[in-house]
mmCIF file of C-alpha atoms and ligand atoms in Angstrom:
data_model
loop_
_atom_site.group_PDB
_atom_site.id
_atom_site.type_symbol
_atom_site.label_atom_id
_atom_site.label_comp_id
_atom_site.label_asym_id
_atom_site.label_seq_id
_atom_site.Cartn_x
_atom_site.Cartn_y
_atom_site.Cartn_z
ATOM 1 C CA UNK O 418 14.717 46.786 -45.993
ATOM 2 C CA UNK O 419 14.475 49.905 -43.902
ATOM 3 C CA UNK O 420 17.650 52.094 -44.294
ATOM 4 C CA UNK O 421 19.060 53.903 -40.865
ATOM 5 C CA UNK O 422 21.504 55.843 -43.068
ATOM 6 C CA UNK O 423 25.371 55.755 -41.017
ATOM 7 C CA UNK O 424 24.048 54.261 -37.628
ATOM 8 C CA UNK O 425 23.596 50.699 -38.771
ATOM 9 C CA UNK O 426 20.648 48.563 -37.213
ATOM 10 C CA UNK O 427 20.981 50.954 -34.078
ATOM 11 C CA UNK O 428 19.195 53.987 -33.483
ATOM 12 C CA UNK O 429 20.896 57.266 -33.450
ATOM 13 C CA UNK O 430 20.540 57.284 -30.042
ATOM 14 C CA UNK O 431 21.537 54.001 -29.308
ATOM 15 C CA UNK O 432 24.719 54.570 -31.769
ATOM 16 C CA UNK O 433 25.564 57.951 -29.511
ATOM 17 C CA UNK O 434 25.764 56.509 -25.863
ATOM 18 C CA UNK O 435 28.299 53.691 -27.514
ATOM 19 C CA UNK O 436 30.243 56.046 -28.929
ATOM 20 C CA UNK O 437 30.126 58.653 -25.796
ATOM 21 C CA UNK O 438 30.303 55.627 -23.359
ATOM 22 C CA UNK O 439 32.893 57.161 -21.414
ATOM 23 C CA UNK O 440 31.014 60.471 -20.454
ATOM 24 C CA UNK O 441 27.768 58.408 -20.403
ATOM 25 C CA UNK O 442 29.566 56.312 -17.403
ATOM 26 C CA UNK O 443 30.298 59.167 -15.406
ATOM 27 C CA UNK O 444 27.114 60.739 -15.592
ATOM 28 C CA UNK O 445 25.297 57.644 -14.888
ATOM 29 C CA UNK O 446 27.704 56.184 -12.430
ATOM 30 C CA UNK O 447 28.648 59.037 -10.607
ATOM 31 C CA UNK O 448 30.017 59.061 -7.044
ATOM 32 C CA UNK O 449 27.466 60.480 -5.708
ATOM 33 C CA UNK O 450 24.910 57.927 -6.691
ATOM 34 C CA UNK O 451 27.680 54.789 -6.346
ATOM 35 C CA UNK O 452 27.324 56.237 -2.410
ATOM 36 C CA UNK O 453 23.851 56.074 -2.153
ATOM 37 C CA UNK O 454 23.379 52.358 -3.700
ATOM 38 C CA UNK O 455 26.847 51.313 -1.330
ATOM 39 C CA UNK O 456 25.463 53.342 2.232
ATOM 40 C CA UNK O 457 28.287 55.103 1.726
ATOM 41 C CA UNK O 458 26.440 58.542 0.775
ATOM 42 C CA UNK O 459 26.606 61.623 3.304
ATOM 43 C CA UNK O 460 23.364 62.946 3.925
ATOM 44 C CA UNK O 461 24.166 66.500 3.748
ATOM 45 C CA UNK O 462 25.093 66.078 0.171
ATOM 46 C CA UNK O 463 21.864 64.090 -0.320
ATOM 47 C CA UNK O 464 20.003 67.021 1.316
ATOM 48 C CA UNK O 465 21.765 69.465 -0.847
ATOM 49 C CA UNK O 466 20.529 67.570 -4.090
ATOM 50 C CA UNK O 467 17.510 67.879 -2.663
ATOM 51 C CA UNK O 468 16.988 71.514 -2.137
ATOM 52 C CA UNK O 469 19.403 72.123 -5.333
ATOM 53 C CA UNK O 470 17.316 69.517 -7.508
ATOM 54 C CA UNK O 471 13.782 71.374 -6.587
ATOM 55 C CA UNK O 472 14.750 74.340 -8.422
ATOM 56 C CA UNK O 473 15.725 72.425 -11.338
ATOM 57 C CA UNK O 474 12.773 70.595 -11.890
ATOM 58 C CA UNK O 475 11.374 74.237 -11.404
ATOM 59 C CA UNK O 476 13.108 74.980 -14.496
ATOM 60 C CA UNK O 477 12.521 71.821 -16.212
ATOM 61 C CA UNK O 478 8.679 72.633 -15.795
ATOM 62 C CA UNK O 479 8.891 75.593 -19.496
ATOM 63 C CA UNK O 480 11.423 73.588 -20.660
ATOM 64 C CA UNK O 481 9.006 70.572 -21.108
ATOM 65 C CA UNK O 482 6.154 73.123 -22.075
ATOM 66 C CA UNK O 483 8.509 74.377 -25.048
ATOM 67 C CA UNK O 484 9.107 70.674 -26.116
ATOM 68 C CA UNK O 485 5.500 70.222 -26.163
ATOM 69 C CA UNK O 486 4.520 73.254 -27.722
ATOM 70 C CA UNK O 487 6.843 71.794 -31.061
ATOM 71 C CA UNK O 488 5.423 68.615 -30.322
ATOM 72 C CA UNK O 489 2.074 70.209 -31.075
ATOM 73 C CA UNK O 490 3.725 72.162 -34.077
ATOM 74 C CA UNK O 491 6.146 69.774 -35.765
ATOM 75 C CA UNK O 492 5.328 66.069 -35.020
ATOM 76 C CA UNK O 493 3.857 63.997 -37.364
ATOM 77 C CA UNK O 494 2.644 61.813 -34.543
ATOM 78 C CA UNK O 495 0.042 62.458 -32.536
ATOM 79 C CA UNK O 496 1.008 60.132 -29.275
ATOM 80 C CA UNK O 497 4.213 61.992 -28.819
ATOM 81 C CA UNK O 498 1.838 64.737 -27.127
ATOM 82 C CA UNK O 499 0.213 62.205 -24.982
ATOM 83 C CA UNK O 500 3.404 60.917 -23.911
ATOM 84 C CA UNK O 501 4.820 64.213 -23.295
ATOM 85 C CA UNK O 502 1.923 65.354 -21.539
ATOM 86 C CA UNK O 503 1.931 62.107 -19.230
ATOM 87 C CA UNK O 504 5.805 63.714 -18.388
ATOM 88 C CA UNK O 505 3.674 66.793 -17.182
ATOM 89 C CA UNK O 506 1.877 65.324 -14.840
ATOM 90 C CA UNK O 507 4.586 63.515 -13.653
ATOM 91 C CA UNK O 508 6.525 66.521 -13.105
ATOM 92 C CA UNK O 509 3.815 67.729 -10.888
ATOM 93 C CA UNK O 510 3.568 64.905 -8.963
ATOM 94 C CA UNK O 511 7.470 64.894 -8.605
ATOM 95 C CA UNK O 512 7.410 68.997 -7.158
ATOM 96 C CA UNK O 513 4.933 67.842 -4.567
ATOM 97 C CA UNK O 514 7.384 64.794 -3.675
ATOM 98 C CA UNK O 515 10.113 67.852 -3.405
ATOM 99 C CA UNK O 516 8.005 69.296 -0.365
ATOM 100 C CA UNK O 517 7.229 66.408 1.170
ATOM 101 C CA UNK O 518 10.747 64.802 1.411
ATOM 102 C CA UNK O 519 12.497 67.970 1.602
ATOM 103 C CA UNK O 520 9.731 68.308 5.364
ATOM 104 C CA UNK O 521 10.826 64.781 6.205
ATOM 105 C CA UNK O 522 14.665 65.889 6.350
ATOM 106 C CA UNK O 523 14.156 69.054 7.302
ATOM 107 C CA UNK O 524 15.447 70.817 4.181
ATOM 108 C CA UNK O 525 14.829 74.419 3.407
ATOM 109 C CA UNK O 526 13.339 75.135 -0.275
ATOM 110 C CA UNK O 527 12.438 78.488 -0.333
ATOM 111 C CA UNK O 528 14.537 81.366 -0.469
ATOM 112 C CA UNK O 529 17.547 78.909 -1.210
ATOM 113 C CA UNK O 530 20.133 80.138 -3.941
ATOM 114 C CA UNK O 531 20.708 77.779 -7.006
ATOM 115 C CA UNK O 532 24.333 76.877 -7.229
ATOM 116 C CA UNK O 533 26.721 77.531 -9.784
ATOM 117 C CA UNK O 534 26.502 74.418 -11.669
ATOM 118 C CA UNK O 535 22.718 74.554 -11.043
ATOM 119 C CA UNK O 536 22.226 78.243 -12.951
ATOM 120 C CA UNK O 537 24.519 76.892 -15.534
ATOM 121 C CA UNK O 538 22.480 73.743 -16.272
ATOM 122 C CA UNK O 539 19.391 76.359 -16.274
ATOM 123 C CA UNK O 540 20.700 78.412 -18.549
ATOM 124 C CA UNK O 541 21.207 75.530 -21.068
ATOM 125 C CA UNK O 542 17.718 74.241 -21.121
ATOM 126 C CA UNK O 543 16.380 78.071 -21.433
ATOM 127 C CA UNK O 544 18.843 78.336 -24.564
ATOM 128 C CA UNK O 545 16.716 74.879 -25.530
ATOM 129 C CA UNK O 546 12.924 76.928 -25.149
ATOM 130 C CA UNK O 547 13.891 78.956 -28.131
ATOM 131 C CA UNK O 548 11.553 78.659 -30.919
ATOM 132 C CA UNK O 549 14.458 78.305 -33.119
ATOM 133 C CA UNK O 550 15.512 75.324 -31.658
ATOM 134 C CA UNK O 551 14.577 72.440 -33.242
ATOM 135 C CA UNK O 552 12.109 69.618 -32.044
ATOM 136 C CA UNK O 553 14.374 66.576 -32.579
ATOM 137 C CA UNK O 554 17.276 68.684 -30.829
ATOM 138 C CA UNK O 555 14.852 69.860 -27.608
ATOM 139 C CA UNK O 556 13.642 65.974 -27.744
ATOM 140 C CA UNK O 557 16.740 64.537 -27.707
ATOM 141 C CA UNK O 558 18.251 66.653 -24.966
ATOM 142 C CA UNK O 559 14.665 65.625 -22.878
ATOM 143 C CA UNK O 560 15.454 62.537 -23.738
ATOM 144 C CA UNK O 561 18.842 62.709 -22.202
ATOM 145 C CA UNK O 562 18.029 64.389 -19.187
ATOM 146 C CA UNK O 563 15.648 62.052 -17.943
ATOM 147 C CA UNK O 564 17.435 59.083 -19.040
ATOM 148 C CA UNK O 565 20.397 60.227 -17.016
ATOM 149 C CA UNK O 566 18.434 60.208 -13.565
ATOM 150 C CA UNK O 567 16.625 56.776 -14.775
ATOM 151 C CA UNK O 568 20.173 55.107 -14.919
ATOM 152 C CA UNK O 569 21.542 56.343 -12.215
ATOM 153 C CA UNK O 570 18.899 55.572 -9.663
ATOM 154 C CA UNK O 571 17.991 51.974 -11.165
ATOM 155 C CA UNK O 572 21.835 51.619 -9.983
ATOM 156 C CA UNK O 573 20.561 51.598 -6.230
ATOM 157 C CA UNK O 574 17.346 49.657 -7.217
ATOM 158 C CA UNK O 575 19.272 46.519 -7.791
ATOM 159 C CA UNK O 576 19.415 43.307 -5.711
ATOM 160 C CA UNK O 577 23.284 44.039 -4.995
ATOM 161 C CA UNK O 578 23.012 47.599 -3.060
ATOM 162 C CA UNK O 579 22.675 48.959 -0.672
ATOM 163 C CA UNK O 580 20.649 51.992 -0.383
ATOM 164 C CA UNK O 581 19.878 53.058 3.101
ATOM 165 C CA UNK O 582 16.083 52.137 3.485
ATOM 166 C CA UNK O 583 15.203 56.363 3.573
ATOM 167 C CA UNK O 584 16.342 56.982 0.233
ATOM 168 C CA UNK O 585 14.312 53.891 -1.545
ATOM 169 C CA UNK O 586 11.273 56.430 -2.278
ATOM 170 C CA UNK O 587 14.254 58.690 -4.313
ATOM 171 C CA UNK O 588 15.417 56.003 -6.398
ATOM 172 C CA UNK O 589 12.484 54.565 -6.886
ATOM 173 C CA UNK O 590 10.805 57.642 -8.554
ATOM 174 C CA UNK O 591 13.458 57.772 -11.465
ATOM 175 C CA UNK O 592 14.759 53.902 -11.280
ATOM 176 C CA UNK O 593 11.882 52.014 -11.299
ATOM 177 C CA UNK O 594 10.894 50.432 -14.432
ATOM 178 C CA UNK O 595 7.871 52.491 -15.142
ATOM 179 C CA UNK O 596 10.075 55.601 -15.508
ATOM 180 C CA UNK O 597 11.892 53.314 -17.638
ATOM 181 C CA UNK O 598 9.394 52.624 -19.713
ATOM 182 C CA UNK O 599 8.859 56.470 -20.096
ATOM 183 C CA UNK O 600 12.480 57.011 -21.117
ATOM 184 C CA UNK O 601 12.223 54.546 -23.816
ATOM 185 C CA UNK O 602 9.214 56.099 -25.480
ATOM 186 C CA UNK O 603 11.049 59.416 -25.550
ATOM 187 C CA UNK O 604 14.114 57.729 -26.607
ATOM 188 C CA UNK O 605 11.863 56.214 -29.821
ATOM 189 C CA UNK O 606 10.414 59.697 -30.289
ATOM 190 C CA UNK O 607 13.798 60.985 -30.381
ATOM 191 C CA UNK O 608 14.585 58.669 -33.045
ATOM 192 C CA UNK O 609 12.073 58.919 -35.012
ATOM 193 C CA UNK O 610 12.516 62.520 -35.525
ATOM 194 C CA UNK O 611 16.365 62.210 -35.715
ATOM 195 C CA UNK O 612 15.786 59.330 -38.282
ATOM 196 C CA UNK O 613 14.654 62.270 -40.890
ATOM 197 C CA UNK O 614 16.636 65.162 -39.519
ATOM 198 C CA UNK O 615 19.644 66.876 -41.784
ATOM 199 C CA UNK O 616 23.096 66.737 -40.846
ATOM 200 C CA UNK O 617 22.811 69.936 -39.420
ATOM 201 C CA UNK O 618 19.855 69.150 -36.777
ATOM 202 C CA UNK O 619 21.648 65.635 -36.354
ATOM 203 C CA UNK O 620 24.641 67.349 -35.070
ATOM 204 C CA UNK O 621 23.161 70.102 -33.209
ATOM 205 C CA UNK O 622 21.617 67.109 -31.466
ATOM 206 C CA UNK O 623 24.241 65.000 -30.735
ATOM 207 C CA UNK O 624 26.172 68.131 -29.430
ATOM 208 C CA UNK O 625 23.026 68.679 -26.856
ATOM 209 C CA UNK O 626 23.066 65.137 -25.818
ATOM 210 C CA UNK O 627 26.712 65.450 -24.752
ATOM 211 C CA UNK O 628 26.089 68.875 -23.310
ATOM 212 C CA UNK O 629 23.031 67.621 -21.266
ATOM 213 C CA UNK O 630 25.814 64.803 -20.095
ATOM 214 C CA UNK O 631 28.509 67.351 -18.893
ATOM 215 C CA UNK O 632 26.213 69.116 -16.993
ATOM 216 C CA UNK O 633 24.548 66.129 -14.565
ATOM 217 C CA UNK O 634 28.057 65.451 -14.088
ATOM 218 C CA UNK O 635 28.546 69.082 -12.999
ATOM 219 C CA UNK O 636 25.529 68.714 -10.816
ATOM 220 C CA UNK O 637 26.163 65.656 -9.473
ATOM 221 C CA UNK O 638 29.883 67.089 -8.378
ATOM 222 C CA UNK O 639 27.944 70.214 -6.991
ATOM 223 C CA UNK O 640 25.674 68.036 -5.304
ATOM 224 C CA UNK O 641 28.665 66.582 -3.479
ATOM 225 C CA UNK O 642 29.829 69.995 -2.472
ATOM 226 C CA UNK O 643 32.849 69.958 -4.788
HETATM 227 C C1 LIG E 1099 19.677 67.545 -12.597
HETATM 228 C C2 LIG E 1099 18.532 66.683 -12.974
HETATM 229 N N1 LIG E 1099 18.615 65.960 -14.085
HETATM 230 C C3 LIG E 1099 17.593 65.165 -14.471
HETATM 231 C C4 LIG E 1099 16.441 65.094 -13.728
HETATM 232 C C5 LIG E 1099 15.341 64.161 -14.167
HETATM 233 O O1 LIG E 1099 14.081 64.685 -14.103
HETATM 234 C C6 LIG E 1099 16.394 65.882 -12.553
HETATM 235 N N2 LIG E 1099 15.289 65.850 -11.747
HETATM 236 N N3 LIG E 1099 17.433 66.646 -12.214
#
């Protein structure tokens, strides 16, 4: 039988959002996105995200190209590359969604200022890029981040909301069950390379997964002008 040393029949991953639940809930269940999937949301918040969220994915554009580049380096499986390049393209396609909704509510994108929680968030996937960082850490925290947004926004997917007809394209770009899919390959990638990490990695992961969790919460709070 296959041993999955101290986590049981779960995966790492699997073992860390039980025991994190609480943090996991408000990241995933945030205000914010509880609004959108009750009607309840205020748009300038929404349009805020918007122009605040566009200069994250910015960011999120090296980070991804660092993961890969130790994908290339370190894995021992050659359809993690594939899959991370498929989240390269998608990130493309997402920037060009940016422009087009931010036209549609009249949002300004350039020359706007990230906000505080926005730099800080930033900052922590630049510390991610460095080379010393290690692949099942920068995979995990990927992992996380998209996850996050893919929760959240299958939220207002479901039969029971109520998500104001406009925001459907939003929600459907990280809810739907294709970007689920995604998520769970990274989340099996993430395993995988957590499944033969040392202690030392395994913590230095689990300590960016909760990291990546504090600060969506952070952005979701900024995102609600808070
Ligand atoms: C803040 C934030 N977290 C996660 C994602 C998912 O790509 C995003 N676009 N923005």
């Amino acid at each position: 039988m296959e041993s999955r040393s101290s986590s049981g029949d779960m995966g790492r991953i699997a073992s860390w959002v039980k025991s994190h639940r609480p943090m996991y809930h408000r990241a995933t269940q945030h205000p914010f996105v509880v609004g959108i999937s009750d009607g309840s949301v205020d748009l300038s918040a929404f349009k805020r995200w918007l122009a605040q969220d566009y200069i994250f994915v910015k960011e999120f554009v090296p980070f991804l190209a660092s993961v890969l580049l130790k994908a290339w380096k370190h894995s021992d499986d050659e359809s993690d590359m594939e899959i991370l390049l498929g989240g390269m393209t998608s990130l493309s396609d997402e920037l060009a969604w940016f422009r087009k909704e931010a036209s549609k509510w009249d949002v300004k994108l350039v020359g706007i200022a990230p906000q505080q929680a926005n730099l800080e968030y930033c900052r922590f996937l630049q510390s991610l890029m460095l080379p010393e960082v290690d692949y099942a850490v920068a995979i995990t925290a990927f992992w996380a981040i998209e996850t996050v947004y893919q929760e959240s926004f299958s939220l207002c997917l479901d039969s029971s909301s109520k998500t104001p007809e406009e925001l459907m394209e939003t929600c459907q770009r990280w809810g739907s069950a294709n970007f689920g899919h995604y998520c769970c390959s990274l989340q099996k990638i993430a395993d995988r390379c957590l499944e033969k990490a040392s202690s030392d990695i395994i913590r230095k992961a689990e300590e960016a997964f909760v990291c990546v969790l504090e600060h969506e919460v952070n952005f979701w709070n900024m995102s609600c002008g808070e």
